[in-house]
């Protein structure tokens, strides 16, 4: 393949002049990867190690999925493991493989891996940065990824919603298939609304906060005023206590 990996492109697209710099173009590229993996899934093949270094992009901008070395024929296959956990790249393992006592490969596991690829391609940073495996697994299973718009407010809300749904810690809340993920990405790239399910599951908190932004802002302002007033009232009282304590101390040490 005359080109490079999706991981290498992550830094290249930070240049505004790059042809993949627009978020719509990045979404369109990852949608092609999703369509490719959907074909594999339809034939009963689960990749199990979807990550940026396993997605090559040629000079024409066409992606190619490589390295089916640990793929599973279907979801009934038991997973190969090591002493540290399931076989695969730790940073891109679906979190359910770390918590399920009898982990099985699944379509949603590949969706999660591609969701992390999309996350890093869009945000420009790794989804997880922990060095110790225990810390990494803790974040993956307990808190998940940081919302994309917390990293870069320029990321469109719909694209952030797609990423958050694909990388949800619960397999049941992710896109049910690669084709569903591709449809969301293609809709975003065309400037069309993403699916209702994606908005409902991934934008629930954001929508709640947005609808109540004025009330929250007013409540925050009141809280700041109350805290400032309380601090101003506390200062003279605290100063008096300190003076009293100093006087008592001087009396106590005067014999010496």
JSON list of C-alpha atoms in Angstrom, two decimals:
[
{"chain": "A", "resi": 1, "resn": "UNK", "atom": "CA", "xyz": [0.00, 0.00, 0.00]},
{"chain": "A", "resi": 2, "resn": "UNK", "atom": "CA", "xyz": [1.61, 3.26, -1.11]},
{"chain": "A", "resi": 3, "resn": "UNK", "atom": "CA", "xyz": [0.59, 5.54, 1.74]},
{"chain": "A", "resi": 4, "resn": "UNK", "atom": "CA", "xyz": [0.54, 5.59, 5.54]},
{"chain": "A", "resi": 5, "resn": "UNK", "atom": "CA", "xyz": [-1.50, 4.64, 8.58]},
{"chain": "A", "resi": 6, "resn": "UNK", "atom": "CA", "xyz": [-4.53, 6.40, 9.99]},
{"chain": "A", "resi": 7, "resn": "UNK", "atom": "CA", "xyz": [-2.43, 7.04, 13.09]},
{"chain": "A", "resi": 8, "resn": "UNK", "atom": "CA", "xyz": [0.13, 9.00, 11.06]},
{"chain": "A", "resi": 9, "resn": "UNK", "atom": "CA", "xyz": [-2.67, 11.00, 9.44]},
{"chain": "A", "resi": 10, "resn": "UNK", "atom": "CA", "xyz": [-3.89, 12.08, 12.89]},
{"chain": "A", "resi": 11, "resn": "UNK", "atom": "CA", "xyz": [-1.08, 14.62, 13.14]},
{"chain": "A", "resi": 12, "resn": "UNK", "atom": "CA", "xyz": [-1.03, 15.49, 9.42]},
{"chain": "A", "resi": 13, "resn": "UNK", "atom": "CA", "xyz": [-4.66, 16.65, 9.35]},
{"chain": "A", "resi": 14, "resn": "UNK", "atom": "CA", "xyz": [-3.93, 19.28, 12.01]},
{"chain": "A", "resi": 15, "resn": "UNK", "atom": "CA", "xyz": [-2.60, 21.34, 9.10]},
{"chain": "A", "resi": 16, "resn": "UNK", "atom": "CA", "xyz": [-5.63, 23.33, 7.84]},
{"chain": "A", "resi": 17, "resn": "UNK", "atom": "CA", "xyz": [-4.40, 22.99, 4.25]},
{"chain": "A", "resi": 18, "resn": "UNK", "atom": "CA", "xyz": [-4.53, 19.18, 4.37]},
{"chain": "A", "resi": 19, "resn": "UNK", "atom": "CA", "xyz": [-7.35, 17.80, 2.23]},
{"chain": "A", "resi": 20, "resn": "UNK", "atom": "CA", "xyz": [-8.59, 15.69, 5.17]},
{"chain": "A", "resi": 21, "resn": "UNK", "atom": "CA", "xyz": [-8.54, 18.61, 7.60]},
{"chain": "A", "resi": 22, "resn": "UNK", "atom": "CA", "xyz": [-12.32, 19.28, 7.29]},
{"chain": "A", "resi": 23, "resn": "UNK", "atom": "CA", "xyz": [-14.27, 17.17, 9.77]},
{"chain": "A", "resi": 24, "resn": "UNK", "atom": "CA", "xyz": [-16.64, 16.06, 7.00]},
{"chain": "A", "resi": 25, "resn": "UNK", "atom": "CA", "xyz": [-13.73, 14.54, 5.05]},
{"chain": "A", "resi": 26, "resn": "UNK", "atom": "CA", "xyz": [-12.46, 12.69, 8.11]},
{"chain": "A", "resi": 27, "resn": "UNK", "atom": "CA", "xyz": [-15.94, 11.30, 8.72]},
{"chain": "A", "resi": 28, "resn": "UNK", "atom": "CA", "xyz": [-16.22, 10.21, 5.09]},
{"chain": "A", "resi": 29, "resn": "UNK", "atom": "CA", "xyz": [-12.92, 8.34, 5.28]},
{"chain": "A", "resi": 30, "resn": "UNK", "atom": "CA", "xyz": [-13.82, 6.45, 8.47]},
{"chain": "A", "resi": 31, "resn": "UNK", "atom": "CA", "xyz": [-17.25, 5.64, 6.98]},
{"chain": "A", "resi": 32, "resn": "UNK", "atom": "CA", "xyz": [-15.43, 3.75, 4.20]},
{"chain": "A", "resi": 33, "resn": "UNK", "atom": "CA", "xyz": [-13.58, 1.73, 6.83]},
{"chain": "A", "resi": 34, "resn": "UNK", "atom": "CA", "xyz": [-16.88, 0.94, 8.54]},
{"chain": "A", "resi": 35, "resn": "UNK", "atom": "CA", "xyz": [-18.37, -0.26, 5.23]},
{"chain": "A", "resi": 36, "resn": "UNK", "atom": "CA", "xyz": [-15.34, -2.52, 4.68]},
{"chain": "A", "resi": 37, "resn": "UNK", "atom": "CA", "xyz": [-15.63, -4.05, 8.14]},
{"chain": "A", "resi": 38, "resn": "UNK", "atom": "CA", "xyz": [-19.38, -4.48, 7.62]},
{"chain": "A", "resi": 39, "resn": "UNK", "atom": "CA", "xyz": [-18.62, -6.75, 4.65]},
{"chain": "A", "resi": 40, "resn": "UNK", "atom": "CA", "xyz": [-16.30, -8.84, 6.84]},
{"chain": "A", "resi": 41, "resn": "UNK", "atom": "CA", "xyz": [-18.98, -9.05, 9.54]},
{"chain": "A", "resi": 42, "resn": "UNK", "atom": "CA", "xyz": [-21.58, -10.19, 7.01]},
{"chain": "A", "resi": 43, "resn": "UNK", "atom": "CA", "xyz": [-19.25, -13.09, 6.25]},
{"chain": "A", "resi": 44, "resn": "UNK", "atom": "CA", "xyz": [-18.90, -13.98, 9.92]},
{"chain": "A", "resi": 45, "resn": "UNK", "atom": "CA", "xyz": [-15.41, -12.49, 10.39]},
{"chain": "A", "resi": 46, "resn": "UNK", "atom": "CA", "xyz": [-14.70, -10.26, 13.40]},
{"chain": "A", "resi": 47, "resn": "UNK", "atom": "CA", "xyz": [-11.44, -8.31, 13.20]},
{"chain": "A", "resi": 48, "resn": "UNK", "atom": "CA", "xyz": [-10.88, -7.93, 16.99]},
{"chain": "A", "resi": 49, "resn": "UNK", "atom": "CA", "xyz": [-7.90, -5.56, 16.66]},
{"chain": "A", "resi": 50, "resn": "UNK", "atom": "CA", "xyz": [-9.26, -2.43, 14.98]},
{"chain": "A", "resi": 51, "resn": "UNK", "atom": "CA", "xyz": [-6.79, 0.39, 15.65]},
{"chain": "A", "resi": 52, "resn": "UNK", "atom": "CA", "xyz": [-5.19, 3.27, 13.68]},
{"chain": "A", "resi": 53, "resn": "UNK", "atom": "CA", "xyz": [-2.06, 1.31, 12.76]},
{"chain": "A", "resi": 54, "resn": "UNK", "atom": "CA", "xyz": [-4.23, -1.41, 11.17]},
{"chain": "A", "resi": 55, "resn": "UNK", "atom": "CA", "xyz": [-5.91, 1.06, 8.83]},
{"chain": "A", "resi": 56, "resn": "UNK", "atom": "CA", "xyz": [-3.77, 2.13, 5.89]},
{"chain": "A", "resi": 57, "resn": "UNK", "atom": "CA", "xyz": [-4.67, 5.05, 3.64]},
{"chain": "A", "resi": 58, "resn": "UNK", "atom": "CA", "xyz": [-3.22, 5.13, 0.12]},
{"chain": "A", "resi": 59, "resn": "UNK", "atom": "CA", "xyz": [-2.22, 8.20, -1.86]},
{"chain": "A", "resi": 60, "resn": "UNK", "atom": "CA", "xyz": [-5.72, 8.45, -3.33]},
{"chain": "A", "resi": 61, "resn": "UNK", "atom": "CA", "xyz": [-7.23, 8.64, 0.16]},
{"chain": "A", "resi": 62, "resn": "UNK", "atom": "CA", "xyz": [-8.72, 5.14, 0.05]},
{"chain": "A", "resi": 63, "resn": "UNK", "atom": "CA", "xyz": [-8.51, 3.18, 3.33]},
{"chain": "A", "resi": 64, "resn": "UNK", "atom": "CA", "xyz": [-7.49, -0.46, 3.57]},
{"chain": "A", "resi": 65, "resn": "UNK", "atom": "CA", "xyz": [-8.04, -2.60, 6.67]},
{"chain": "A", "resi": 66, "resn": "UNK", "atom": "CA", "xyz": [-5.13, -4.95, 7.40]},
{"chain": "A", "resi": 67, "resn": "UNK", "atom": "CA", "xyz": [-3.93, -7.49, 9.98]},
{"chain": "A", "resi": 68, "resn": "UNK", "atom": "CA", "xyz": [-6.64, -10.08, 10.60]},
{"chain": "A", "resi": 69, "resn": "UNK", "atom": "CA", "xyz": [-4.10, -12.07, 12.63]},
{"chain": "A", "resi": 70, "resn": "UNK", "atom": "CA", "xyz": [-6.32, -12.53, 15.70]},
{"chain": "A", "resi": 71, "resn": "UNK", "atom": "CA", "xyz": [-9.69, -12.33, 13.98]},
{"chain": "A", "resi": 72, "resn": "UNK", "atom": "CA", "xyz": [-12.49, -14.63, 15.08]},
{"chain": "A", "resi": 73, "resn": "UNK", "atom": "CA", "xyz": [-14.71, -16.57, 12.72]},
{"chain": "A", "resi": 74, "resn": "UNK", "atom": "CA", "xyz": [-17.86, -15.76, 14.70]},
{"chain": "A", "resi": 75, "resn": "UNK", "atom": "CA", "xyz": [-19.06, -14.58, 18.10]},
{"chain": "A", "resi": 76, "resn": "UNK", "atom": "CA", "xyz": [-19.21, -18.12, 19.50]},
{"chain": "A", "resi": 77, "resn": "UNK", "atom": "CA", "xyz": [-15.42, -18.48, 19.49]},
{"chain": "A", "resi": 78, "resn": "UNK", "atom": "CA", "xyz": [-13.71, -18.23, 22.85]},
{"chain": "A", "resi": 79, "resn": "UNK", "atom": "CA", "xyz": [-11.10, -15.48, 22.98]},
{"chain": "A", "resi": 80, "resn": "UNK", "atom": "CA", "xyz": [-7.40, -16.22, 23.08]},
{"chain": "A", "resi": 81, "resn": "UNK", "atom": "CA", "xyz": [-5.90, -14.60, 26.15]},
{"chain": "A", "resi": 82, "resn": "UNK", "atom": "CA", "xyz": [-2.67, -13.88, 27.99]},
{"chain": "A", "resi": 83, "resn": "UNK", "atom": "CA", "xyz": [-1.92, -13.62, 31.70]},
{"chain": "A", "resi": 84, "resn": "UNK", "atom": "CA", "xyz": [-2.74, -9.88, 31.49]},
{"chain": "A", "resi": 85, "resn": "UNK", "atom": "CA", "xyz": [-6.09, -10.27, 29.77]},
{"chain": "A", "resi": 86, "resn": "UNK", "atom": "CA", "xyz": [-7.61, -10.86, 26.32]},
{"chain": "A", "resi": 87, "resn": "UNK", "atom": "CA", "xyz": [-5.29, -10.95, 23.33]},
{"chain": "A", "resi": 88, "resn": "UNK", "atom": "CA", "xyz": [-5.26, -7.65, 21.44]},
{"chain": "A", "resi": 89, "resn": "UNK", "atom": "CA", "xyz": [-3.91, -4.12, 21.79]},
{"chain": "A", "resi": 90, "resn": "UNK", "atom": "CA", "xyz": [-4.80, -3.07, 25.38]},
{"chain": "A", "resi": 91, "resn": "UNK", "atom": "CA", "xyz": [-5.61, 0.56, 24.52]},
{"chain": "A", "resi": 92, "resn": "UNK", "atom": "CA", "xyz": [-8.23, -0.48, 21.95]},
{"chain": "A", "resi": 93, "resn": "UNK", "atom": "CA", "xyz": [-9.81, -3.44, 23.75]},
{"chain": "A", "resi": 94, "resn": "UNK", "atom": "CA", "xyz": [-13.58, -3.20, 24.24]},
{"chain": "A", "resi": 95, "resn": "UNK", "atom": "CA", "xyz": [-14.12, -2.65, 27.98]},
{"chain": "A", "resi": 96, "resn": "UNK", "atom": "CA", "xyz": [-16.58, -5.56, 28.24]},
{"chain": "A", "resi": 97, "resn": "UNK", "atom": "CA", "xyz": [-13.73, -7.96, 27.50]},
{"chain": "A", "resi": 98, "resn": "UNK", "atom": "CA", "xyz": [-12.09, -6.78, 30.71]},
{"chain": "A", "resi": 99, "resn": "UNK", "atom": "CA", "xyz": [-15.15, -7.25, 32.92]},
{"chain": "A", "resi": 100, "resn": "UNK", "atom": "CA", "xyz": [-16.98, -10.23, 31.44]},
{"chain": "A", "resi": 101, "resn": "UNK", "atom": "CA", "xyz": [-15.90, -13.55, 33.05]},
{"chain": "A", "resi": 102, "resn": "UNK", "atom": "CA", "xyz": [-16.54, -15.31, 29.72]},
{"chain": "A", "resi": 103, "resn": "UNK", "atom": "CA", "xyz": [-15.61, -12.69, 27.10]},
{"chain": "A", "resi": 104, "resn": "UNK", "atom": "CA", "xyz": [-16.70, -13.27, 23.51]},
{"chain": "A", "resi": 105, "resn": "UNK", "atom": "CA", "xyz": [-15.86, -11.28, 20.38]},
{"chain": "A", "resi": 106, "resn": "UNK", "atom": "CA", "xyz": [-18.69, -9.23, 18.92]},
{"chain": "A", "resi": 107, "resn": "UNK", "atom": "CA", "xyz": [-19.61, -6.77, 16.22]},
{"chain": "A", "resi": 108, "resn": "UNK", "atom": "CA", "xyz": [-19.93, -4.11, 18.92]},
{"chain": "A", "resi": 109, "resn": "UNK", "atom": "CA", "xyz": [-16.33, -4.81, 19.94]},
{"chain": "A", "resi": 110, "resn": "UNK", "atom": "CA", "xyz": [-15.14, -3.86, 16.44]},
{"chain": "A", "resi": 111, "resn": "UNK", "atom": "CA", "xyz": [-17.47, -0.84, 16.48]},
{"chain": "A", "resi": 112, "resn": "UNK", "atom": "CA", "xyz": [-15.79, 0.28, 19.70]},
{"chain": "A", "resi": 113, "resn": "UNK", "atom": "CA", "xyz": [-12.32, -0.07, 18.17]},
{"chain": "A", "resi": 114, "resn": "UNK", "atom": "CA", "xyz": [-13.27, 1.94, 15.11]},
{"chain": "A", "resi": 115, "resn": "UNK", "atom": "CA", "xyz": [-14.96, 4.48, 17.38]},
{"chain": "A", "resi": 116, "resn": "UNK", "atom": "CA", "xyz": [-11.64, 5.02, 19.17]},
{"chain": "A", "resi": 117, "resn": "UNK", "atom": "CA", "xyz": [-9.90, 5.39, 15.78]},
{"chain": "A", "resi": 118, "resn": "UNK", "atom": "CA", "xyz": [-12.46, 8.05, 14.86]},
{"chain": "A", "resi": 119, "resn": "UNK", "atom": "CA", "xyz": [-12.01, 9.73, 18.25]},
{"chain": "A", "resi": 120, "resn": "UNK", "atom": "CA", "xyz": [-8.26, 10.08, 17.79]},
{"chain": "A", "resi": 121, "resn": "UNK", "atom": "CA", "xyz": [-8.55, 11.08, 14.12]},
{"chain": "A", "resi": 122, "resn": "UNK", "atom": "CA", "xyz": [-11.01, 13.86, 15.00]},
{"chain": "A", "resi": 123, "resn": "UNK", "atom": "CA", "xyz": [-9.62, 15.02, 18.36]},
{"chain": "A", "resi": 124, "resn": "UNK", "atom": "CA", "xyz": [-5.95, 14.80, 17.40]},
{"chain": "A", "resi": 125, "resn": "UNK", "atom": "CA", "xyz": [-5.01, 13.09, 20.70]},
{"chain": "A", "resi": 126, "resn": "UNK", "atom": "CA", "xyz": [-5.10, 9.51, 22.04]},
{"chain": "A", "resi": 127, "resn": "UNK", "atom": "CA", "xyz": [-8.32, 8.47, 23.73]},
{"chain": "A", "resi": 128, "resn": "UNK", "atom": "CA", "xyz": [-6.37, 7.02, 26.68]},
{"chain": "A", "resi": 129, "resn": "UNK", "atom": "CA", "xyz": [-2.92, 8.12, 27.84]},
{"chain": "A", "resi": 130, "resn": "UNK", "atom": "CA", "xyz": [-2.31, 6.00, 30.95]},
{"chain": "A", "resi": 131, "resn": "UNK", "atom": "CA", "xyz": [1.09, 4.28, 31.06]},
{"chain": "A", "resi": 132, "resn": "UNK", "atom": "CA", "xyz": [0.28, 1.58, 33.63]},
{"chain": "A", "resi": 133, "resn": "UNK", "atom": "CA", "xyz": [-2.05, -1.15, 32.40]},
{"chain": "A", "resi": 134, "resn": "UNK", "atom": "CA", "xyz": [-4.03, -1.14, 35.66]},
{"chain": "A", "resi": 135, "resn": "UNK", "atom": "CA", "xyz": [-4.70, 2.62, 35.32]},
{"chain": "A", "resi": 136, "resn": "UNK", "atom": "CA", "xyz": [-5.61, 2.19, 31.67]},
{"chain": "A", "resi": 137, "resn": "UNK", "atom": "CA", "xyz": [-8.12, -0.57, 32.37]},
{"chain": "A", "resi": 138, "resn": "UNK", "atom": "CA", "xyz": [-9.59, 1.43, 35.24]},
{"chain": "A", "resi": 139, "resn": "UNK", "atom": "CA", "xyz": [-10.35, 4.38, 32.96]},
{"chain": "A", "resi": 140, "resn": "UNK", "atom": "CA", "xyz": [-11.64, 2.18, 30.15]},
{"chain": "A", "resi": 141, "resn": "UNK", "atom": "CA", "xyz": [-14.10, 0.32, 32.38]},
{"chain": "A", "resi": 142, "resn": "UNK", "atom": "CA", "xyz": [-15.11, 3.02, 34.89]},
{"chain": "A", "resi": 143, "resn": "UNK", "atom": "CA", "xyz": [-15.15, 6.40, 33.13]},
{"chain": "A", "resi": 144, "resn": "UNK", "atom": "CA", "xyz": [-14.56, 5.90, 29.41]},
{"chain": "A", "resi": 145, "resn": "UNK", "atom": "CA", "xyz": [-13.32, 8.55, 27.00]},
{"chain": "A", "resi": 146, "resn": "UNK", "atom": "CA", "xyz": [-13.33, 12.28, 27.59]},
{"chain": "A", "resi": 147, "resn": "UNK", "atom": "CA", "xyz": [-16.08, 13.90, 25.47]},
{"chain": "A", "resi": 148, "resn": "UNK", "atom": "CA", "xyz": [-14.56, 15.18, 22.20]},
{"chain": "A", "resi": 149, "resn": "UNK", "atom": "CA", "xyz": [-15.93, 18.70, 22.62]},
{"chain": "A", "resi": 150, "resn": "UNK", "atom": "CA", "xyz": [-14.17, 18.95, 25.97]},
{"chain": "A", "resi": 151, "resn": "UNK", "atom": "CA", "xyz": [-10.94, 18.65, 23.98]},
{"chain": "A", "resi": 152, "resn": "UNK", "atom": "CA", "xyz": [-11.84, 20.86, 21.03]},
{"chain": "A", "resi": 153, "resn": "UNK", "atom": "CA", "xyz": [-15.01, 22.98, 20.94]},
{"chain": "A", "resi": 154, "resn": "UNK", "atom": "CA", "xyz": [-14.72, 23.22, 17.15]},
{"chain": "A", "resi": 155, "resn": "UNK", "atom": "CA", "xyz": [-15.78, 19.57, 16.82]},
{"chain": "A", "resi": 156, "resn": "UNK", "atom": "CA", "xyz": [-19.40, 19.58, 15.59]},
{"chain": "A", "resi": 157, "resn": "UNK", "atom": "CA", "xyz": [-22.00, 18.35, 18.06]},
{"chain": "A", "resi": 158, "resn": "UNK", "atom": "CA", "xyz": [-23.30, 15.62, 15.72]},
{"chain": "A", "resi": 159, "resn": "UNK", "atom": "CA", "xyz": [-19.82, 14.24, 15.08]},
{"chain": "A", "resi": 160, "resn": "UNK", "atom": "CA", "xyz": [-19.15, 14.21, 18.82]},
{"chain": "A", "resi": 161, "resn": "UNK", "atom": "CA", "xyz": [-22.44, 12.35, 19.29]},
{"chain": "A", "resi": 162, "resn": "UNK", "atom": "CA", "xyz": [-21.40, 9.67, 16.79]},
{"chain": "A", "resi": 163, "resn": "UNK", "atom": "CA", "xyz": [-18.07, 9.18, 18.56]},
{"chain": "A", "resi": 164, "resn": "UNK", "atom": "CA", "xyz": [-19.64, 8.99, 22.02]},
{"chain": "A", "resi": 165, "resn": "UNK", "atom": "CA", "xyz": [-22.16, 6.40, 20.89]},
{"chain": "A", "resi": 166, "resn": "UNK", "atom": "CA", "xyz": [-19.56, 4.23, 19.14]},
{"chain": "A", "resi": 167, "resn": "UNK", "atom": "CA", "xyz": [-17.26, 4.33, 22.19]},
{"chain": "A", "resi": 168, "resn": "UNK", "atom": "CA", "xyz": [-19.94, 3.82, 24.83]},
{"chain": "A", "resi": 169, "resn": "UNK", "atom": "CA", "xyz": [-18.76, 1.48, 27.58]},
{"chain": "A", "resi": 170, "resn": "UNK", "atom": "CA", "xyz": [-21.94, -0.58, 27.18]},
{"chain": "A", "resi": 171, "resn": "UNK", "atom": "CA", "xyz": [-22.09, -2.66, 23.96]},
{"chain": "A", "resi": 172, "resn": "UNK", "atom": "CA", "xyz": [-25.89, -2.38, 23.96]},
{"chain": "A", "resi": 173, "resn": "UNK", "atom": "CA", "xyz": [-25.64, 1.42, 23.61]},
{"chain": "A", "resi": 174, "resn": "UNK", "atom": "CA", "xyz": [-23.26, 1.40, 20.64]},
{"chain": "A", "resi": 175, "resn": "UNK", "atom": "CA", "xyz": [-24.22, 1.29, 16.98]},
{"chain": "A", "resi": 176, "resn": "UNK", "atom": "CA", "xyz": [-25.69, -2.18, 16.37]},
{"chain": "A", "resi": 177, "resn": "UNK", "atom": "CA", "xyz": [-23.63, -2.65, 13.20]},
{"chain": "A", "resi": 178, "resn": "UNK", "atom": "CA", "xyz": [-20.83, -1.12, 11.16]},
{"chain": "A", "resi": 179, "resn": "UNK", "atom": "CA", "xyz": [-23.37, -0.12, 8.54]},
{"chain": "A", "resi": 180, "resn": "UNK", "atom": "CA", "xyz": [-25.28, 1.90, 11.16]},
{"chain": "A", "resi": 181, "resn": "UNK", "atom": "CA", "xyz": [-22.05, 3.67, 12.14]},
{"chain": "A", "resi": 182, "resn": "UNK", "atom": "CA", "xyz": [-21.27, 4.32, 8.46]},
{"chain": "A", "resi": 183, "resn": "UNK", "atom": "CA", "xyz": [-24.74, 5.77, 7.85]},
{"chain": "A", "resi": 184, "resn": "UNK", "atom": "CA", "xyz": [-24.29, 8.23, 10.72]},
{"chain": "A", "resi": 185, "resn": "UNK", "atom": "CA", "xyz": [-20.88, 9.30, 9.42]},
{"chain": "A", "resi": 186, "resn": "UNK", "atom": "CA", "xyz": [-22.10, 9.63, 5.83]},
{"chain": "A", "resi": 187, "resn": "UNK", "atom": "CA", "xyz": [-25.09, 11.69, 6.97]},
{"chain": "A", "resi": 188, "resn": "UNK", "atom": "CA", "xyz": [-22.81, 14.02, 8.91]},
{"chain": "A", "resi": 189, "resn": "UNK", "atom": "CA", "xyz": [-20.45, 14.35, 5.93]},
{"chain": "A", "resi": 190, "resn": "UNK", "atom": "CA", "xyz": [-23.41, 15.37, 3.72]},
{"chain": "A", "resi": 191, "resn": "UNK", "atom": "CA", "xyz": [-24.59, 17.91, 6.26]},
{"chain": "A", "resi": 192, "resn": "UNK", "atom": "CA", "xyz": [-27.63, 15.83, 7.18]},
{"chain": "A", "resi": 193, "resn": "UNK", "atom": "CA", "xyz": [-28.86, 15.02, 10.73]},
{"chain": "A", "resi": 194, "resn": "UNK", "atom": "CA", "xyz": [-27.50, 11.88, 12.37]},
{"chain": "A", "resi": 195, "resn": "UNK", "atom": "CA", "xyz": [-29.86, 9.14, 13.54]},
{"chain": "A", "resi": 196, "resn": "UNK", "atom": "CA", "xyz": [-32.27, 9.81, 16.38]},
{"chain": "A", "resi": 197, "resn": "UNK", "atom": "CA", "xyz": [-30.74, 6.93, 18.35]},
{"chain": "A", "resi": 198, "resn": "UNK", "atom": "CA", "xyz": [-27.32, 8.56, 18.21]},
{"chain": "A", "resi": 199, "resn": "UNK", "atom": "CA", "xyz": [-28.66, 11.91, 19.36]},
{"chain": "A", "resi": 200, "resn": "UNK", "atom": "CA", "xyz": [-30.77, 10.31, 22.07]},
{"chain": "A", "resi": 201, "resn": "UNK", "atom": "CA", "xyz": [-28.01, 8.19, 23.55]},
{"chain": "A", "resi": 202, "resn": "UNK", "atom": "CA", "xyz": [-24.95, 10.37, 23.08]},
{"chain": "A", "resi": 203, "resn": "UNK", "atom": "CA", "xyz": [-26.34, 13.89, 23.45]},
{"chain": "A", "resi": 204, "resn": "UNK", "atom": "CA", "xyz": [-28.68, 13.38, 26.39]},
{"chain": "A", "resi": 205, "resn": "UNK", "atom": "CA", "xyz": [-26.50, 15.24, 28.89]},
{"chain": "A", "resi": 206, "resn": "UNK", "atom": "CA", "xyz": [-25.46, 17.90, 26.40]},
{"chain": "A", "resi": 207, "resn": "UNK", "atom": "CA", "xyz": [-29.06, 18.58, 25.39]},
{"chain": "A", "resi": 208, "resn": "UNK", "atom": "CA", "xyz": [-30.12, 18.73, 29.04]},
{"chain": "A", "resi": 209, "resn": "UNK", "atom": "CA", "xyz": [-27.43, 21.27, 29.87]},
{"chain": "A", "resi": 210, "resn": "UNK", "atom": "CA", "xyz": [-28.06, 23.30, 26.72]},
{"chain": "A", "resi": 211, "resn": "UNK", "atom": "CA", "xyz": [-31.80, 23.58, 27.33]},
{"chain": "A", "resi": 212, "resn": "UNK", "atom": "CA", "xyz": [-31.14, 24.74, 30.87]},
{"chain": "A", "resi": 213, "resn": "UNK", "atom": "CA", "xyz": [-28.09, 26.87, 30.16]},
{"chain": "A", "resi": 214, "resn": "UNK", "atom": "CA", "xyz": [-29.72, 30.13, 31.31]},
{"chain": "A", "resi": 215, "resn": "UNK", "atom": "CA", "xyz": [-30.98, 28.64, 34.54]},
{"chain": "A", "resi": 216, "resn": "UNK", "atom": "CA", "xyz": [-27.62, 27.01, 35.21]},
{"chain": "A", "resi": 217, "resn": "UNK", "atom": "CA", "xyz": [-25.80, 30.25, 34.50]},
{"chain": "A", "resi": 218, "resn": "UNK", "atom": "CA", "xyz": [-28.10, 32.13, 36.90]},
{"chain": "A", "resi": 219, "resn": "UNK", "atom": "CA", "xyz": [-27.66, 29.48, 39.57]},
{"chain": "A", "resi": 220, "resn": "UNK", "atom": "CA", "xyz": [-23.89, 29.64, 39.15]},
{"chain": "A", "resi": 221, "resn": "UNK", "atom": "CA", "xyz": [-23.93, 33.43, 39.46]},
{"chain": "A", "resi": 222, "resn": "UNK", "atom": "CA", "xyz": [-26.00, 33.22, 42.66]},
{"chain": "A", "resi": 223, "resn": "UNK", "atom": "CA", "xyz": [-23.63, 30.61, 44.06]},
{"chain": "A", "resi": 224, "resn": "UNK", "atom": "CA", "xyz": [-20.61, 32.81, 43.34]},
{"chain": "A", "resi": 225, "resn": "UNK", "atom": "CA", "xyz": [-22.26, 35.81, 45.03]},
{"chain": "A", "resi": 226, "resn": "UNK", "atom": "CA", "xyz": [-23.18, 33.74, 48.09]},
{"chain": "A", "resi": 227, "resn": "UNK", "atom": "CA", "xyz": [-19.68, 32.29, 48.36]},
{"chain": "A", "resi": 228, "resn": "UNK", "atom": "CA", "xyz": [-18.10, 35.74, 48.00]},
{"chain": "A", "resi": 229, "resn": "UNK", "atom": "CA", "xyz": [-20.45, 37.17, 50.63]},
{"chain": "A", "resi": 230, "resn": "UNK", "atom": "CA", "xyz": [-19.79, 34.31, 52.98]},
{"chain": "A", "resi": 231, "resn": "UNK", "atom": "CA", "xyz": [-16.05, 34.68, 52.57]},
{"chain": "A", "resi": 232, "resn": "UNK", "atom": "CA", "xyz": [-16.23, 38.43, 53.22]},
{"chain": "A", "resi": 233, "resn": "UNK", "atom": "CA", "xyz": [-18.27, 37.86, 56.37]},
{"chain": "A", "resi": 234, "resn": "UNK", "atom": "CA", "xyz": [-15.95, 35.08, 57.55]},
{"chain": "A", "resi": 235, "resn": "UNK", "atom": "CA", "xyz": [-12.72, 37.10, 57.26]},
{"chain": "A", "resi": 236, "resn": "UNK", "atom": "CA", "xyz": [-13.32, 39.52, 60.23]},
{"chain": "A", "resi": 237, "resn": "UNK", "atom": "CA", "xyz": [-14.52, 36.64, 62.39]},
{"chain": "A", "resi": 238, "resn": "UNK", "atom": "CA", "xyz": [-11.46, 34.56, 61.50]},
{"chain": "A", "resi": 239, "resn": "UNK", "atom": "CA", "xyz": [-9.14, 37.52, 62.19]},
{"chain": "A", "resi": 240, "resn": "UNK", "atom": "CA", "xyz": [-10.73, 38.03, 65.63]},
{"chain": "A", "resi": 241, "resn": "UNK", "atom": "CA", "xyz": [-10.26, 34.33, 66.46]},
{"chain": "A", "resi": 242, "resn": "UNK", "atom": "CA", "xyz": [-6.61, 34.50, 65.43]},
{"chain": "A", "resi": 243, "resn": "UNK", "atom": "CA", "xyz": [-6.01, 37.59, 67.60]},
{"chain": "A", "resi": 244, "resn": "UNK", "atom": "CA", "xyz": [-7.70, 35.90, 70.57]},
{"chain": "A", "resi": 245, "resn": "UNK", "atom": "CA", "xyz": [-5.67, 32.73, 70.11]},
{"chain": "A", "resi": 246, "resn": "UNK", "atom": "CA", "xyz": [-2.44, 34.74, 69.91]},
{"chain": "A", "resi": 247, "resn": "UNK", "atom": "CA", "xyz": [-3.29, 36.62, 73.13]},
{"chain": "A", "resi": 248, "resn": "UNK", "atom": "CA", "xyz": [-4.03, 33.37, 74.96]},
{"chain": "A", "resi": 249, "resn": "UNK", "atom": "CA", "xyz": [-0.76, 31.89, 73.71]},
{"chain": "A", "resi": 250, "resn": "UNK", "atom": "CA", "xyz": [1.22, 34.91, 74.92]},
{"chain": "A", "resi": 251, "resn": "UNK", "atom": "CA", "xyz": [-0.35, 34.59, 78.37]},
{"chain": "A", "resi": 252, "resn": "UNK", "atom": "CA", "xyz": [0.46, 30.89, 78.46]},
{"chain": "A", "resi": 253, "resn": "UNK", "atom": "CA", "xyz": [4.16, 31.32, 77.57]},
{"chain": "A", "resi": 254, "resn": "UNK", "atom": "CA", "xyz": [4.79, 34.50, 79.59]},
{"chain": "A", "resi": 255, "resn": "UNK", "atom": "CA", "xyz": [6.23, 32.60, 82.65]},
{"chain": "A", "resi": 256, "resn": "UNK", "atom": "CA", "xyz": [8.98, 31.26, 80.39]}
]
